[in-house]
């Protein structure tokens, strides 16, 4: 009998969490926090968005994003704009400086990961491409 979802889940969880921890630990002290990266990354992908939509789509409690959003706004990395459909609401938008900061942080992570991948053969790299696609397809994780 081959692998089952129940037998693969712990292996994937361990590998993903370990890799995420290693990438996080090796980051510069001046690097953006994970919550700030979540906000900037969301805005980089979606364009403008409401704080509640960001918290929902990033699986965060709204309270846990209040401070990072305020700090990003004060730093000029995001800006609030009026919602054209509802003047009572504001939306968040990535600024040019915000995009640059996000991309710089991602470049550093990509460089570290690239160095780690440099010793792999082409077949292993192709396998990782497929694994990354499969992991990305797990966006239905919350569906139970």
mmCIF file of C-alpha atoms in Angstrom:
data_model
loop_
_atom_site.group_PDB
_atom_site.id
_atom_site.type_symbol
_atom_site.label_atom_id
_atom_site.label_comp_id
_atom_site.label_asym_id
_atom_site.label_seq_id
_atom_site.Cartn_x
_atom_site.Cartn_y
_atom_site.Cartn_z
ATOM 1 C CA UNK A 1 0.000 0.000 0.000
ATOM 2 C CA UNK A 2 1.273 3.466 -0.914
ATOM 3 C CA UNK A 3 1.411 6.653 1.104
ATOM 4 C CA UNK A 4 -1.841 7.995 2.502
ATOM 5 C CA UNK A 5 -2.798 11.579 3.342
ATOM 6 C CA UNK A 6 -2.515 10.631 7.023
ATOM 7 C CA UNK A 7 1.028 9.313 6.599
ATOM 8 C CA UNK A 8 2.209 12.213 4.400
ATOM 9 C CA UNK A 9 0.713 15.057 6.463
ATOM 10 C CA UNK A 10 3.231 14.871 9.353
ATOM 11 C CA UNK A 11 6.160 14.671 6.923
ATOM 12 C CA UNK A 12 5.020 17.743 4.981
ATOM 13 C CA UNK A 13 4.169 19.663 8.172
ATOM 14 C CA UNK A 14 7.577 18.965 9.678
ATOM 15 C CA UNK A 15 9.490 19.907 6.513
ATOM 16 C CA UNK A 16 7.504 23.094 5.875
ATOM 17 C CA UNK A 17 7.678 24.321 9.484
ATOM 18 C CA UNK A 18 11.378 23.510 9.753
ATOM 19 C CA UNK A 19 12.188 25.323 6.511
ATOM 20 C CA UNK A 20 10.068 28.333 7.531
ATOM 21 C CA UNK A 21 11.797 28.466 10.918
ATOM 22 C CA UNK A 22 15.260 28.276 9.329
ATOM 23 C CA UNK A 23 14.421 31.056 6.887
ATOM 24 C CA UNK A 24 12.971 33.187 9.692
ATOM 25 C CA UNK A 25 15.861 32.656 12.109
ATOM 26 C CA UNK A 26 18.500 33.609 9.573
ATOM 27 C CA UNK A 27 16.879 36.930 8.722
ATOM 28 C CA UNK A 28 18.544 40.220 9.552
ATOM 29 C CA UNK A 29 17.301 42.041 12.655
ATOM 30 C CA UNK A 30 16.088 44.865 10.412
ATOM 31 C CA UNK A 31 13.948 42.477 8.359
ATOM 32 C CA UNK A 32 10.208 42.954 8.361
ATOM 33 C CA UNK A 33 8.145 40.903 10.825
ATOM 34 C CA UNK A 34 6.092 37.980 9.580
ATOM 35 C CA UNK A 35 2.848 39.923 10.077
ATOM 36 C CA UNK A 36 4.215 42.887 8.129
ATOM 37 C CA UNK A 37 5.327 40.532 5.352
ATOM 38 C CA UNK A 38 1.826 39.008 5.335
ATOM 39 C CA UNK A 39 0.234 42.455 4.899
ATOM 40 C CA UNK A 40 2.707 43.640 2.261
ATOM 41 C CA UNK A 41 2.551 40.328 0.403
ATOM 42 C CA UNK A 42 -1.240 40.403 0.380
ATOM 43 C CA UNK A 43 -1.254 43.952 -0.999
ATOM 44 C CA UNK A 44 1.428 43.068 -3.557
ATOM 45 C CA UNK A 45 -0.782 40.227 -4.839
ATOM 46 C CA UNK A 46 -4.214 41.839 -4.492
ATOM 47 C CA UNK A 47 -3.618 45.548 -4.929
ATOM 48 C CA UNK A 48 -5.872 47.451 -2.555
ATOM 49 C CA UNK A 49 -7.607 45.607 0.246
ATOM 50 C CA UNK A 50 -9.407 46.202 3.509
ATOM 51 C CA UNK A 51 -7.791 45.285 6.825
ATOM 52 C CA UNK A 52 -10.589 42.768 7.466
ATOM 53 C CA UNK A 53 -10.040 41.077 4.101
ATOM 54 C CA UNK A 54 -6.306 40.871 4.776
ATOM 55 C CA UNK A 55 -6.879 39.269 8.183
ATOM 56 C CA UNK A 56 -9.360 36.789 6.724
ATOM 57 C CA UNK A 57 -7.271 35.780 3.724
ATOM 58 C CA UNK A 58 -4.030 35.640 5.707
ATOM 59 C CA UNK A 59 -5.692 33.609 8.503
ATOM 60 C CA UNK A 60 -4.882 36.224 11.113
ATOM 61 C CA UNK A 61 -7.005 37.723 13.855
ATOM 62 C CA UNK A 62 -7.747 41.385 13.058
ATOM 63 C CA UNK A 63 -6.191 42.458 16.378
ATOM 64 C CA UNK A 64 -2.879 40.833 15.471
ATOM 65 C CA UNK A 65 -2.591 43.017 12.362
ATOM 66 C CA UNK A 66 -3.571 46.358 13.940
ATOM 67 C CA UNK A 67 -0.062 47.244 15.123
ATOM 68 C CA UNK A 68 1.766 46.008 11.985
ATOM 69 C CA UNK A 69 -0.652 47.946 9.762
ATOM 70 C CA UNK A 70 -0.160 51.104 11.857
ATOM 71 C CA UNK A 71 3.629 50.708 11.760
ATOM 72 C CA UNK A 72 3.644 50.061 8.006
ATOM 73 C CA UNK A 73 1.514 53.141 7.466
ATOM 74 C CA UNK A 74 3.779 55.318 9.669
ATOM 75 C CA UNK A 75 6.821 54.021 7.764
ATOM 76 C CA UNK A 76 5.214 55.012 4.460
ATOM 77 C CA UNK A 77 5.105 51.421 3.193
ATOM 78 C CA UNK A 78 1.307 51.383 2.885
ATOM 79 C CA UNK A 79 -1.309 54.102 2.662
ATOM 80 C CA UNK A 80 -4.997 54.361 3.453
ATOM 81 C CA UNK A 81 -7.322 55.390 0.677
ATOM 82 C CA UNK A 82 -11.076 55.890 0.624
ATOM 83 C CA UNK A 83 -13.254 53.057 -0.586
ATOM 84 C CA UNK A 84 -15.065 54.400 -3.647
ATOM 85 C CA UNK A 85 -18.055 52.137 -2.975
ATOM 86 C CA UNK A 86 -18.389 52.953 0.747
ATOM 87 C CA UNK A 87 -17.005 56.247 2.042
ATOM 88 C CA UNK A 88 -17.108 54.943 5.629
ATOM 89 C CA UNK A 89 -14.471 52.308 4.830
ATOM 90 C CA UNK A 90 -10.816 52.741 4.074
ATOM 91 C CA UNK A 91 -8.648 50.480 2.012
ATOM 92 C CA UNK A 92 -4.952 49.823 2.243
ATOM 93 C CA UNK A 93 -2.621 50.231 -0.690
ATOM 94 C CA UNK A 94 1.041 49.342 -1.107
ATOM 95 C CA UNK A 95 3.299 52.349 -1.760
ATOM 96 C CA UNK A 96 6.335 52.252 -4.031
ATOM 97 C CA UNK A 97 8.552 52.140 -0.913
ATOM 98 C CA UNK A 98 6.418 49.306 0.453
ATOM 99 C CA UNK A 99 6.800 47.283 -2.731
ATOM 100 C CA UNK A 100 10.557 47.895 -2.678
ATOM 101 C CA UNK A 101 10.847 46.837 0.994
ATOM 102 C CA UNK A 102 8.772 43.699 0.399
ATOM 103 C CA UNK A 103 10.733 42.722 -2.709
ATOM 104 C CA UNK A 104 14.068 43.361 -0.961
ATOM 105 C CA UNK A 105 13.051 41.109 1.930
ATOM 106 C CA UNK A 106 11.903 38.386 -0.458
ATOM 107 C CA UNK A 107 15.137 38.686 -2.464
ATOM 108 C CA UNK A 108 17.194 38.026 0.676
ATOM 109 C CA UNK A 109 15.144 34.925 1.477
ATOM 110 C CA UNK A 110 15.379 33.743 -2.134
ATOM 111 C CA UNK A 111 19.157 34.229 -2.122
ATOM 112 C CA UNK A 112 19.533 32.156 1.052
ATOM 113 C CA UNK A 113 17.278 29.438 -0.323
ATOM 114 C CA UNK A 114 19.081 29.495 -3.693
ATOM 115 C CA UNK A 115 22.393 28.876 -1.956
ATOM 116 C CA UNK A 116 20.860 25.892 -0.154
ATOM 117 C CA UNK A 117 19.440 24.522 -3.433
ATOM 118 C CA UNK A 118 22.687 25.014 -5.365
ATOM 119 C CA UNK A 119 23.964 21.533 -4.528
ATOM 120 C CA UNK A 120 20.909 19.724 -5.874
ATOM 121 C CA UNK A 121 20.855 17.942 -9.216
ATOM 122 C CA UNK A 122 18.391 18.957 -11.975
ATOM 123 C CA UNK A 123 16.020 16.051 -11.200
ATOM 124 C CA UNK A 124 15.775 17.112 -7.556
ATOM 125 C CA UNK A 125 15.147 20.713 -8.604
ATOM 126 C CA UNK A 126 12.348 19.576 -10.936
ATOM 127 C CA UNK A 127 10.864 17.548 -8.094
ATOM 128 C CA UNK A 128 10.934 20.626 -5.854
ATOM 129 C CA UNK A 129 9.164 22.652 -8.556
ATOM 130 C CA UNK A 130 6.383 20.070 -8.567
ATOM 131 C CA UNK A 131 6.311 19.917 -4.756
ATOM 132 C CA UNK A 132 6.037 23.721 -4.565
ATOM 133 C CA UNK A 133 3.110 23.629 -6.992
ATOM 134 C CA UNK A 134 1.390 20.942 -4.942
ATOM 135 C CA UNK A 135 1.952 22.844 -1.690
ATOM 136 C CA UNK A 136 0.573 25.994 -3.262
ATOM 137 C CA UNK A 137 -2.516 24.041 -4.352
ATOM 138 C CA UNK A 138 -3.288 23.295 -0.698
ATOM 139 C CA UNK A 139 -5.131 26.606 -0.470
ATOM 140 C CA UNK A 140 -8.220 24.612 0.478
ATOM 141 C CA UNK A 141 -6.560 23.659 3.781
ATOM 142 C CA UNK A 142 -9.285 25.391 5.822
ATOM 143 C CA UNK A 143 -12.039 23.435 4.094
ATOM 144 C CA UNK A 144 -11.622 20.666 6.624
#
